[in-house]
Coordinates of N, CA and C in Angstrom, one line a residue:
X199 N 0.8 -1.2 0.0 CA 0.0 0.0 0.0 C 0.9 1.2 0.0
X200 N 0.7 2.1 -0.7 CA 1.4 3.7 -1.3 C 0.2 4.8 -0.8
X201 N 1.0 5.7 0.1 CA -0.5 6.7 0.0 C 0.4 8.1 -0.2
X202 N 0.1 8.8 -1.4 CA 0.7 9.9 -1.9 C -0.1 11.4 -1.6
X203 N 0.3 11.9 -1.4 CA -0.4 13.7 -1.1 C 0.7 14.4 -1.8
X204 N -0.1 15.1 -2.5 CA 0.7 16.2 -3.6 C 0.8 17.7 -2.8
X205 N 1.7 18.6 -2.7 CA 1.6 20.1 -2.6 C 2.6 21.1 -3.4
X206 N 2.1 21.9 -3.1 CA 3.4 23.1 -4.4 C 2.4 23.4 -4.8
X207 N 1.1 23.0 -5.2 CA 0.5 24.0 -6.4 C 0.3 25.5 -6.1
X208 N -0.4 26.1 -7.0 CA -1.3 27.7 -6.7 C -0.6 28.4 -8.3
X209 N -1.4 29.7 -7.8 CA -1.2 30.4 -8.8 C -0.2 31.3 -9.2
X210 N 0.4 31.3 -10.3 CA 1.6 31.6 -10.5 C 1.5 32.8 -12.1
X211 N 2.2 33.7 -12.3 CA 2.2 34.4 -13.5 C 2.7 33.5 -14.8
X212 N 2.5 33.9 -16.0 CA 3.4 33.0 -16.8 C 4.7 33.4 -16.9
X213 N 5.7 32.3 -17.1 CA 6.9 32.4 -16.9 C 7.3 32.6 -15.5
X214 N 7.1 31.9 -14.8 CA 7.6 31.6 -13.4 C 7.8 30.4 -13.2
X215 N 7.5 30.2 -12.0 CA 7.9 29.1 -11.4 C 7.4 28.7 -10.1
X216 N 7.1 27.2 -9.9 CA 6.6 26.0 -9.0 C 7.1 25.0 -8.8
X217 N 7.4 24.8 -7.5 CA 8.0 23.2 -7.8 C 6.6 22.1 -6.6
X218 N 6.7 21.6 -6.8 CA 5.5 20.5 -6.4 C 6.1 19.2 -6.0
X219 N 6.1 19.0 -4.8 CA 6.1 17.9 -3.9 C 5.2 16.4 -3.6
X220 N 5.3 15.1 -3.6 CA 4.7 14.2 -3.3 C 5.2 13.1 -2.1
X221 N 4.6 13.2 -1.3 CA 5.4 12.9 0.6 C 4.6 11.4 0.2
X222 N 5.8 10.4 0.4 CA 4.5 9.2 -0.4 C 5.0 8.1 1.7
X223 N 3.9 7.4 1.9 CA 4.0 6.4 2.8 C 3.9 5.2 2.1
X224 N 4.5 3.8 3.3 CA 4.8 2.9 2.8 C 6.2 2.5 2.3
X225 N 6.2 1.2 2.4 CA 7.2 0.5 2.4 C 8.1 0.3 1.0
X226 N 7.4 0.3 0.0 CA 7.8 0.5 -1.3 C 8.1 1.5 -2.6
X227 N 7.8 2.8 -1.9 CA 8.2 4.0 -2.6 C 9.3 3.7 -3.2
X228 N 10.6 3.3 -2.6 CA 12.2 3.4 -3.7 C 12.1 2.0 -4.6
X229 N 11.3 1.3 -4.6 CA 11.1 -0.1 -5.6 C 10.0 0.1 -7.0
X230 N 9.3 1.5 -6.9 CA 8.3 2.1 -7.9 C 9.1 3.0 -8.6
X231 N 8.8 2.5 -10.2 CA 9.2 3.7 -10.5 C 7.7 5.2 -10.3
X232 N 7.9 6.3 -10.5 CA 7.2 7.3 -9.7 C 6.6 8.1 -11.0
X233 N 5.5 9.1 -11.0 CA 5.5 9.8 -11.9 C 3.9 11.1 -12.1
X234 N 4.0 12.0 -12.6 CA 3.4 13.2 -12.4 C 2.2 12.9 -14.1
X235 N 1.0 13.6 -13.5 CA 0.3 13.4 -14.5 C -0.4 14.9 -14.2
X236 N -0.7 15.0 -15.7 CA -2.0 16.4 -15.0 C -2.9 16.8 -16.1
X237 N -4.3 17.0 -15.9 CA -5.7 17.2 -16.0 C -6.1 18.2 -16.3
X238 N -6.4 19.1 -17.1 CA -7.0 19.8 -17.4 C -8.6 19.8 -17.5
X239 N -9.5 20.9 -17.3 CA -10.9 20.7 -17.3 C -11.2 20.3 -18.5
X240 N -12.0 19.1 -19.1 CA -12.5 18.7 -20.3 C -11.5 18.2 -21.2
X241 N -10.7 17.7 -20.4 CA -9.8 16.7 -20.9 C -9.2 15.7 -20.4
X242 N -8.6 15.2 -21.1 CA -7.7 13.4 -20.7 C -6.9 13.6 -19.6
X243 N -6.4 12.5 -18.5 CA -5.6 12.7 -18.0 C -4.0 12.8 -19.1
X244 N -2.9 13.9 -18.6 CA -1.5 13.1 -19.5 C -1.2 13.0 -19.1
X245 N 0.0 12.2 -19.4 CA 1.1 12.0 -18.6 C 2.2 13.4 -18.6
X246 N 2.5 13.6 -17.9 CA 3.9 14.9 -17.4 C 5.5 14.7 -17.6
X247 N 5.7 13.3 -16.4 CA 7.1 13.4 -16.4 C 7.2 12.1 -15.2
X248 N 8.1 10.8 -15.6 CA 8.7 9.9 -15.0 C 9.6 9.9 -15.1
X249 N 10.2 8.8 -13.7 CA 11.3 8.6 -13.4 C 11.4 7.5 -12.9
X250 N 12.5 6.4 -13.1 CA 12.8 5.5 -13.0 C 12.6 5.4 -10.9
X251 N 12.3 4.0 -10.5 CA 12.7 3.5 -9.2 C 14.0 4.4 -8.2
X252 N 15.1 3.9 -9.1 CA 16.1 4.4 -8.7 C 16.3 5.8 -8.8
X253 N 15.8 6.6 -10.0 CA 15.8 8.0 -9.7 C 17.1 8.4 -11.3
X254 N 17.7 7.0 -11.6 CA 18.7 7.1 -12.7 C 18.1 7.7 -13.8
X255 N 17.0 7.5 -14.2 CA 16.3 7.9 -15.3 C 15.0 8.2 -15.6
X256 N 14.9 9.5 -16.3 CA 13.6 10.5 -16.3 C 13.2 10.7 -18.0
X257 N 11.7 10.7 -18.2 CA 11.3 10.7 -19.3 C 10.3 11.9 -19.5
X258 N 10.1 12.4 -20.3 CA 9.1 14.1 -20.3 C 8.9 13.8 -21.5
X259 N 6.8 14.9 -21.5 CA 6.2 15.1 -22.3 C 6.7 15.7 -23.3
X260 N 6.6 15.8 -24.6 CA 7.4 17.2 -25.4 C 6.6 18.6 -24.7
X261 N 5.7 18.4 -23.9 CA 5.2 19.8 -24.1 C 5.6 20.3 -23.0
X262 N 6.9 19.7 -22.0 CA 7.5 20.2 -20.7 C 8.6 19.8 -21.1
X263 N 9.5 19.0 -22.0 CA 10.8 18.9 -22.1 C 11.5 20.6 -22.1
X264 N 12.6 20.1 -21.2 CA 13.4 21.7 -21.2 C 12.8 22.7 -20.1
X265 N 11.7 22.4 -19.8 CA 11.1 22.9 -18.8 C 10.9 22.8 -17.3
X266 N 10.5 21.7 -16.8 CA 10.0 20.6 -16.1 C 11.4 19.6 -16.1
X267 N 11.4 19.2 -14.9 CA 12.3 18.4 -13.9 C 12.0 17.7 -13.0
X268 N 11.6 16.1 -13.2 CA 11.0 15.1 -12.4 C 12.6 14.7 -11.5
X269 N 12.3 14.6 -10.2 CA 13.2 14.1 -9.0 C 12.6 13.1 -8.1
X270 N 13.7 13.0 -7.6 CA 13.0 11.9 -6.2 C 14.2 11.8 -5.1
X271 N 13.6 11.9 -3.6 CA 14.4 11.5 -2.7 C 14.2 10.3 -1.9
X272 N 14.3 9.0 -2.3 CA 14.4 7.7 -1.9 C 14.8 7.8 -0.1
X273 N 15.4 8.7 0.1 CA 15.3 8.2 1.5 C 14.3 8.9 2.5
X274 N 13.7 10.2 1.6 CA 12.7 11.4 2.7 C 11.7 10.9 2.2
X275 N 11.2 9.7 1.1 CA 10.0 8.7 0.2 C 8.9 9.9 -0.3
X276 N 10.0 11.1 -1.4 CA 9.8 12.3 -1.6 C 9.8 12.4 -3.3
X277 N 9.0 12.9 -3.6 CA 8.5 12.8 -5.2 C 8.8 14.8 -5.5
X278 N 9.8 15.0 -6.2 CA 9.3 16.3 -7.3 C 9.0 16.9 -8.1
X279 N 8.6 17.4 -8.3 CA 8.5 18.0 -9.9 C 9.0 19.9 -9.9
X280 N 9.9 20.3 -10.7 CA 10.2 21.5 -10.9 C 10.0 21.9 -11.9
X281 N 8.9 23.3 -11.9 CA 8.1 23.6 -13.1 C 8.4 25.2 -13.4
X282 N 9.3 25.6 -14.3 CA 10.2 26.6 -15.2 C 8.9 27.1 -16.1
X283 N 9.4 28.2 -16.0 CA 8.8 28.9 -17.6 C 7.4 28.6 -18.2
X284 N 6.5 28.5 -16.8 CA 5.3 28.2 -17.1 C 4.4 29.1 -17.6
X285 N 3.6 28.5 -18.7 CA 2.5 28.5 -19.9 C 0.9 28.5 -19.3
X286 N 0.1 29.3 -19.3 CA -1.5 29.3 -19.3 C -1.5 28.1 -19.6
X287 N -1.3 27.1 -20.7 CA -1.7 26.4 -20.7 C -0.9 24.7 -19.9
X288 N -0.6 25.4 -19.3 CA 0.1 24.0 -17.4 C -0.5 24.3 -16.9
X289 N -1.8 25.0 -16.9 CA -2.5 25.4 -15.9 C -3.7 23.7 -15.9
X290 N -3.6 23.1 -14.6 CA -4.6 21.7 -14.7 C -4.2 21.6 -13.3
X291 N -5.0 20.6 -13.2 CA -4.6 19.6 -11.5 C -3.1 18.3 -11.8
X292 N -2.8 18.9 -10.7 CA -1.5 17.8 -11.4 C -1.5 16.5 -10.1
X293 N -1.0 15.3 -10.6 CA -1.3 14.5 -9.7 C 0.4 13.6 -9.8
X294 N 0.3 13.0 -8.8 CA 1.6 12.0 -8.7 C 1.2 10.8 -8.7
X295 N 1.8 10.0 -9.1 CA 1.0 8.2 -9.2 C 2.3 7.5 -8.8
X296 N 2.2 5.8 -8.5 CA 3.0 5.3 -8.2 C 3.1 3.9 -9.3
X297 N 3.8 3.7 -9.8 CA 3.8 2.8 -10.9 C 3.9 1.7 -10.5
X298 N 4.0 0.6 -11.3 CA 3.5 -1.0 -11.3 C 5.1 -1.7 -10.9
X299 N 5.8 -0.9 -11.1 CA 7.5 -1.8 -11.3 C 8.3 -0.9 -11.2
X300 N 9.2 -0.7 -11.2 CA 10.5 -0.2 -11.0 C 10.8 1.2 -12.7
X301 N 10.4 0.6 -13.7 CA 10.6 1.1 -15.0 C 9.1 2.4 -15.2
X302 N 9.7 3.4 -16.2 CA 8.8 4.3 -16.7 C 7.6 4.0 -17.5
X303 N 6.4 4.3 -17.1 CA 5.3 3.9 -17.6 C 4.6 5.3 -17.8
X304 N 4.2 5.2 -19.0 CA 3.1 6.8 -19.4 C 2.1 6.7 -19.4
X305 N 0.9 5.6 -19.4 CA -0.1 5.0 -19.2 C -0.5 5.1 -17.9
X306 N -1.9 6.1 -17.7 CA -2.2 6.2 -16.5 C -2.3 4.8 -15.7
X307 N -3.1 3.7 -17.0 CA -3.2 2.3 -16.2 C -2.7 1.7 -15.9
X308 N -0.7 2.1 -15.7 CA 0.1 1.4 -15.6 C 0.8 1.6 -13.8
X309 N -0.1 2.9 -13.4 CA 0.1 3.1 -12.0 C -1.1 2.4 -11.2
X310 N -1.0 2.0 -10.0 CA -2.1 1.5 -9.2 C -2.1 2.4 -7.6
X311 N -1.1 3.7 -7.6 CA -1.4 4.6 -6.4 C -1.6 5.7 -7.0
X312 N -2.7 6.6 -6.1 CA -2.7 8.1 -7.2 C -2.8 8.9 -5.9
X313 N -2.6 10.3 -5.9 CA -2.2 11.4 -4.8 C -4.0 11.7 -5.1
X314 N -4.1 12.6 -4.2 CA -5.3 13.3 -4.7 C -5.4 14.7 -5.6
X315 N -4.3 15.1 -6.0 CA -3.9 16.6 -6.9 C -4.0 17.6 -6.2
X316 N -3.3 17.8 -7.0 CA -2.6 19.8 -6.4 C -3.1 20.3 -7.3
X317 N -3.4 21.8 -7.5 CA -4.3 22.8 -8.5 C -3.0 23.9 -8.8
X318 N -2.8 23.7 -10.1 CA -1.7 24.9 -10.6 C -2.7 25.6 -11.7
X319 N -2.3 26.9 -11.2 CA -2.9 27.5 -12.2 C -2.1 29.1 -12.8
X320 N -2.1 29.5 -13.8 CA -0.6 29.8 -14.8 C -1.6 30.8 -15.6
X321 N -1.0 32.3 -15.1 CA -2.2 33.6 -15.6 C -1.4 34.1 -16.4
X322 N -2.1 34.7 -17.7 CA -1.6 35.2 -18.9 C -0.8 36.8 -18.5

């Protein structure tokens, strides 16, 4: 059992900056790989930004590459995300999940823990 709580969100101007936190319990946080999704009203969940178990290796949307920086601290069983140069349109609920295995998965259905979301919101 994984239980994740997301914070860092709120509102921010464009081109600033957030970084967002996931404080996860449980015994298996450093054996998942980890990863950030986020929601906009009247749309899909996407995927954002994973990272491997270990923390060696990180994958991004094209629409936050260069931007956005998924981390993790394995020993504080601490999830982050650092959000640069943010766009109106990052404006969604963003959530953190905990994946099936150790490797990166973009598939919401490939996580089976979900935080309850943080609300970023990114004014023109």
């Amino acid at each position: 059992q994984v239980q994740l709580v997301e914070s860092g969100g709120g509102l921010v101007q464009a081109g600033g900056s957030l970084r967002l936190s996931c404080a996860a319990s449980g015994r298996t946080f450093s054996s998942r790989a980890m990863g950030w999704f986020r929601q906009a009203p009247g749309k899909d969940r996407e995927f954002v930004a994973g990272i491997t178990a270990s923390g060696g290796s990180t994958y991004y949307a094209h629409s936050v590459e260069g931007r956005f920086t998924i981390s993790r601290d394995n020993a504080k069983n601490t999830l982050y995300l650092q959000m640069n140069s943010l766009k109106p349109e990052d404006t969604a609920v963003y959530y953190c999940a905990a994946a099936i295995n150790r490797y990166i998965q973009r598939g919401p259905g490939d996580y089976d823990y979900w935080g309850q979301g943080t609300q970023v919101t990114v004014s023109s």
